[in-house]
Amino acid sequence: MITATVYWTGNQDDFLKGRYSRSHHWYFDGGIEVVASSSPHVVPLPLSNENAVDPEEAYVASLSSCHMLWFLSIASKAGFAIEEYRDEAIGKMEKDDRGKAYVSQVTLRPTIRWFGREPDTGQIGQMHHQAHDECFIANSVKTEIRIED
C-alpha cells in the first residue's frame, strides 16, 4: 500500500470569499513533510506559495525519479557504474479537446557520469527503454513521456 497524507487548514470567511491560501502539506510514511501549493501561474500570489512544490512539478519529478531508480538498477546489473545521474526534466501543459489543462508531455533529460567503462549509445538507449518499461509511474499514466540522452 502506498500512503500520503495531504493536510490543509484555513479561515472560514476567507474560504467563502475564495481568498484562501492554497498552501498545504504533504506527509509521507518516512516522516518527510513537504510544503505544497498550487502554482503561482495558476493561482496568483499571495494565495499560492511560490516556495512550495506544486502538484504538476511533483508529477514531473515522480516520473523522473522512478525512471532514474530503474535506470540505476539496470546499469548496475549490466556492470556499468554510475557516479552521477542528473535529470532536468520538463513538463508541458496543454488543453485537451474539452479545454481542460493537463500535463501532455514530460521530457526526461538525464545526464550521466560514469565510473570507468561506459556503455555505448545503443546500450544507454536500451537501458532507458527498459527503465521506462519498468517504471511504475510511467505505467500508470497516459502522458507522453520522452527521454533525451
GROMACS .gro file of C-alpha atoms in nm:
model
  149
    1MET     CA    1   0.000   0.000   0.000
    2ILE     CA    2   0.118   0.350  -0.086
    3THR     CA    3   0.020   0.627   0.151
    4ALA     CA    4   0.048   1.004   0.167
    5THR     CA    5  -0.133   1.248   0.389
    6VAL     CA    6  -0.233   1.584   0.243
    7TYR     CA    7  -0.333   1.845   0.502
    8TRP     CA    8  -0.477   2.195   0.459
    9THR     CA    9  -0.647   2.429   0.704
   10GLY     CA   10  -0.799   2.773   0.653
   11ASN     CA   11  -1.021   3.057   0.769
   12GLN     CA   12  -1.397   3.030   0.709
   13ASP     CA   13  -1.452   3.390   0.595
   14ASP     CA   14  -1.159   3.388   0.354
   15PHE     CA   15  -1.261   3.048   0.223
   16LEU     CA   16  -1.616   3.153   0.142
   17LYS     CA   17  -1.481   3.459  -0.040
   18GLY     CA   18  -1.241   3.244  -0.243
   19ARG     CA   19  -0.945   3.428  -0.086
   20TYR     CA   20  -0.791   3.128   0.089
   21SER     CA   21  -0.432   3.012   0.081
   22ARG     CA   22  -0.359   2.712  -0.138
   23SER     CA   23  -0.050   2.629   0.067
   24HIS     CA   24  -0.072   2.289   0.232
   25HIS     CA   25   0.147   2.000   0.348
   26TRP     CA   26   0.225   1.651   0.224
   27TYR     CA   27   0.331   1.394   0.483
   28PHE     CA   28   0.494   1.065   0.388
   29ASP     CA   29   0.545   0.747   0.584
   30GLY     CA   30   0.921   0.806   0.623
   31GLY     CA   31   0.847   1.119   0.826
   32ILE     CA   32   0.914   1.368   0.547
   33GLU     CA   33   0.697   1.678   0.526
   34VAL     CA   34   0.677   1.875   0.203
   35VAL     CA   35   0.519   2.218   0.169
   36ALA     CA   36   0.293   2.215  -0.136
   37SER     CA   37   0.072   2.468  -0.310
   38SER     CA   38  -0.096   2.549  -0.635
   39SER     CA   39   0.139   2.703  -0.887
   40PRO     CA   40   0.156   3.084  -0.882
   41HIS     CA   41   0.095   3.054  -1.259
   42VAL     CA   42  -0.249   2.912  -1.178
   43VAL     CA   43  -0.344   3.088  -0.854
   44PRO     CA   44  -0.182   3.432  -0.809
   45LEU     CA   45   0.029   3.529  -0.511
   46PRO     CA   46  -0.029   3.560  -0.220
   47LEU     CA   47  -0.293   3.286  -0.240
   48SER     CA   48  -0.033   3.036  -0.360
   49ASN     CA   49   0.314   2.973  -0.221
   50GLU     CA   50   0.593   3.022  -0.473
   51ASN     CA   51   0.840   2.841  -0.243
   52ALA     CA   52   0.633   2.523  -0.234
   53VAL     CA   53   0.610   2.223  -0.466
   54ASP     CA   54   0.304   2.226  -0.688
   55PRO     CA   55   0.133   1.901  -0.798
   56GLU     CA   56   0.245   1.940  -1.158
   57GLU     CA   57   0.611   1.974  -1.052
   58ALA     CA   58   0.571   1.672  -0.826
   59TYR     CA   59   0.427   1.474  -1.117
   60VAL     CA   60   0.726   1.551  -1.338
   61ALA     CA   61   0.969   1.477  -1.052
   62SER     CA   62   0.792   1.149  -0.976
   63LEU     CA   63   0.826   1.031  -1.335
   64SER     CA   64   1.192   1.135  -1.344
   65SER     CA   65   1.271   0.974  -1.010
   66CYS     CA   66   1.103   0.645  -1.098
   67HIS     CA   67   1.286   0.630  -1.431
   68MET     CA   68   1.619   0.708  -1.263
   69LEU     CA   69   1.578   0.440  -0.998
   70TRP     CA   70   1.509   0.175  -1.262
   71PHE     CA   71   1.796   0.302  -1.479
   72LEU     CA   72   2.040   0.279  -1.186
   73SER     CA   73   1.928  -0.077  -1.114
   74ILE     CA   74   1.957  -0.185  -1.478
   75ALA     CA   75   2.300  -0.023  -1.524
   76SER     CA   76   2.430  -0.184  -1.205
   77LYS     CA   77   2.312  -0.529  -1.311
   78ALA     CA   78   2.474  -0.474  -1.653
   79GLY     CA   79   2.808  -0.396  -1.487
   80PHE     CA   80   2.817  -0.021  -1.554
   81ALA     CA   81   2.898   0.201  -1.255
   82ILE     CA   82   2.729   0.539  -1.236
   83GLU     CA   83   2.898   0.824  -1.050
   84GLU     CA   84   2.625   1.083  -1.104
   85TYR     CA   85   2.279   1.096  -1.261
   86ARG     CA   86   2.111   1.434  -1.308
   87ASP     CA   87   1.782   1.490  -1.484
   88GLU     CA   88   1.647   1.835  -1.559
   89ALA     CA   89   1.304   1.706  -1.658
   90ILE     CA   90   1.039   1.935  -1.804
   91GLY     CA   91   0.664   1.904  -1.833
   92LYS     CA   92   0.440   2.063  -2.093
   93MET     CA   93   0.089   2.180  -2.013
   94GLU     CA   94  -0.178   2.191  -2.284
   95LYS     CA   95  -0.555   2.195  -2.309
   96ASP     CA   96  -0.748   1.892  -2.426
   97ASP     CA   97  -1.049   1.885  -2.661
   98ARG     CA   98  -1.273   1.999  -2.375
   99GLY     CA   99  -1.045   2.292  -2.290
  100LYS     CA  100  -0.914   2.124  -1.973
  101ALA     CA  101  -0.547   2.174  -1.888
  102TYR     CA  102  -0.330   1.867  -1.842
  103VAL     CA  103   0.034   1.764  -1.847
  104SER     CA  104   0.054   1.648  -2.208
  105GLN     CA  105   0.422   1.566  -2.221
  106VAL     CA  106   0.714   1.504  -1.988
  107THR     CA  107   1.065   1.510  -2.126
  108LEU     CA  108   1.338   1.346  -1.921
  109ARG     CA  109   1.682   1.487  -1.995
  110PRO     CA  110   1.927   1.279  -1.794
  111THR     CA  111   2.299   1.342  -1.798
  112ILE     CA  112   2.506   1.060  -1.658
  113ARG     CA  113   2.863   1.049  -1.539
  114TRP     CA  114   3.013   0.702  -1.533
  115PHE     CA  115   3.294   0.541  -1.335
  116GLY     CA  116   3.536   0.356  -1.562
  117ARG     CA  117   3.388   0.167  -1.856
  118GLU     CA  118   3.098   0.347  -2.024
  119PRO     CA  119   2.819   0.186  -2.224
  120ASP     CA  120   2.781   0.286  -2.587
  121THR     CA  121   2.483   0.494  -2.704
  122GLY     CA  122   2.292   0.183  -2.810
  123GLN     CA  123   2.332   0.027  -2.466
  124ILE     CA  124   2.231   0.352  -2.296
  125GLY     CA  125   1.923   0.376  -2.516
  126GLN     CA  126   1.830   0.016  -2.435
  127MET     CA  127   1.871   0.079  -2.061
  128HIS     CA  128   1.648   0.389  -2.088
  129HIS     CA  129   1.389   0.189  -2.283
  130GLN     CA  130   1.390  -0.085  -2.021
  131ALA     CA  131   1.376   0.166  -1.734
  132HIS     CA  132   1.076   0.335  -1.895
  133ASP     CA  133   0.909  -0.002  -1.948
  134GLU     CA  134   0.961  -0.098  -1.581
  135CYS     CA  135   0.873   0.236  -1.419
  136PHE     CA  136   0.557   0.202  -1.211
  137ILE     CA  137   0.465   0.567  -1.255
  138ALA     CA  138   0.515   0.564  -1.633
  139ASN     CA  139   0.296   0.254  -1.649
  140SER     CA  140   0.028   0.439  -1.454
  141VAL     CA  141  -0.017   0.746  -1.675
  142LYS     CA  142  -0.123   0.838  -2.025
  143THR     CA  143   0.107   1.139  -2.057
  144GLU     CA  144   0.358   1.107  -2.337
  145ILE     CA  145   0.698   1.066  -2.173
  146ARG     CA  146   1.012   1.139  -2.375
  147ILE     CA  147   1.372   1.067  -2.288
  148GLU     CA  148   1.656   1.274  -2.428
  149ASP     CA  149   2.002   1.129  -2.377
   0.00000   0.00000   0.00000
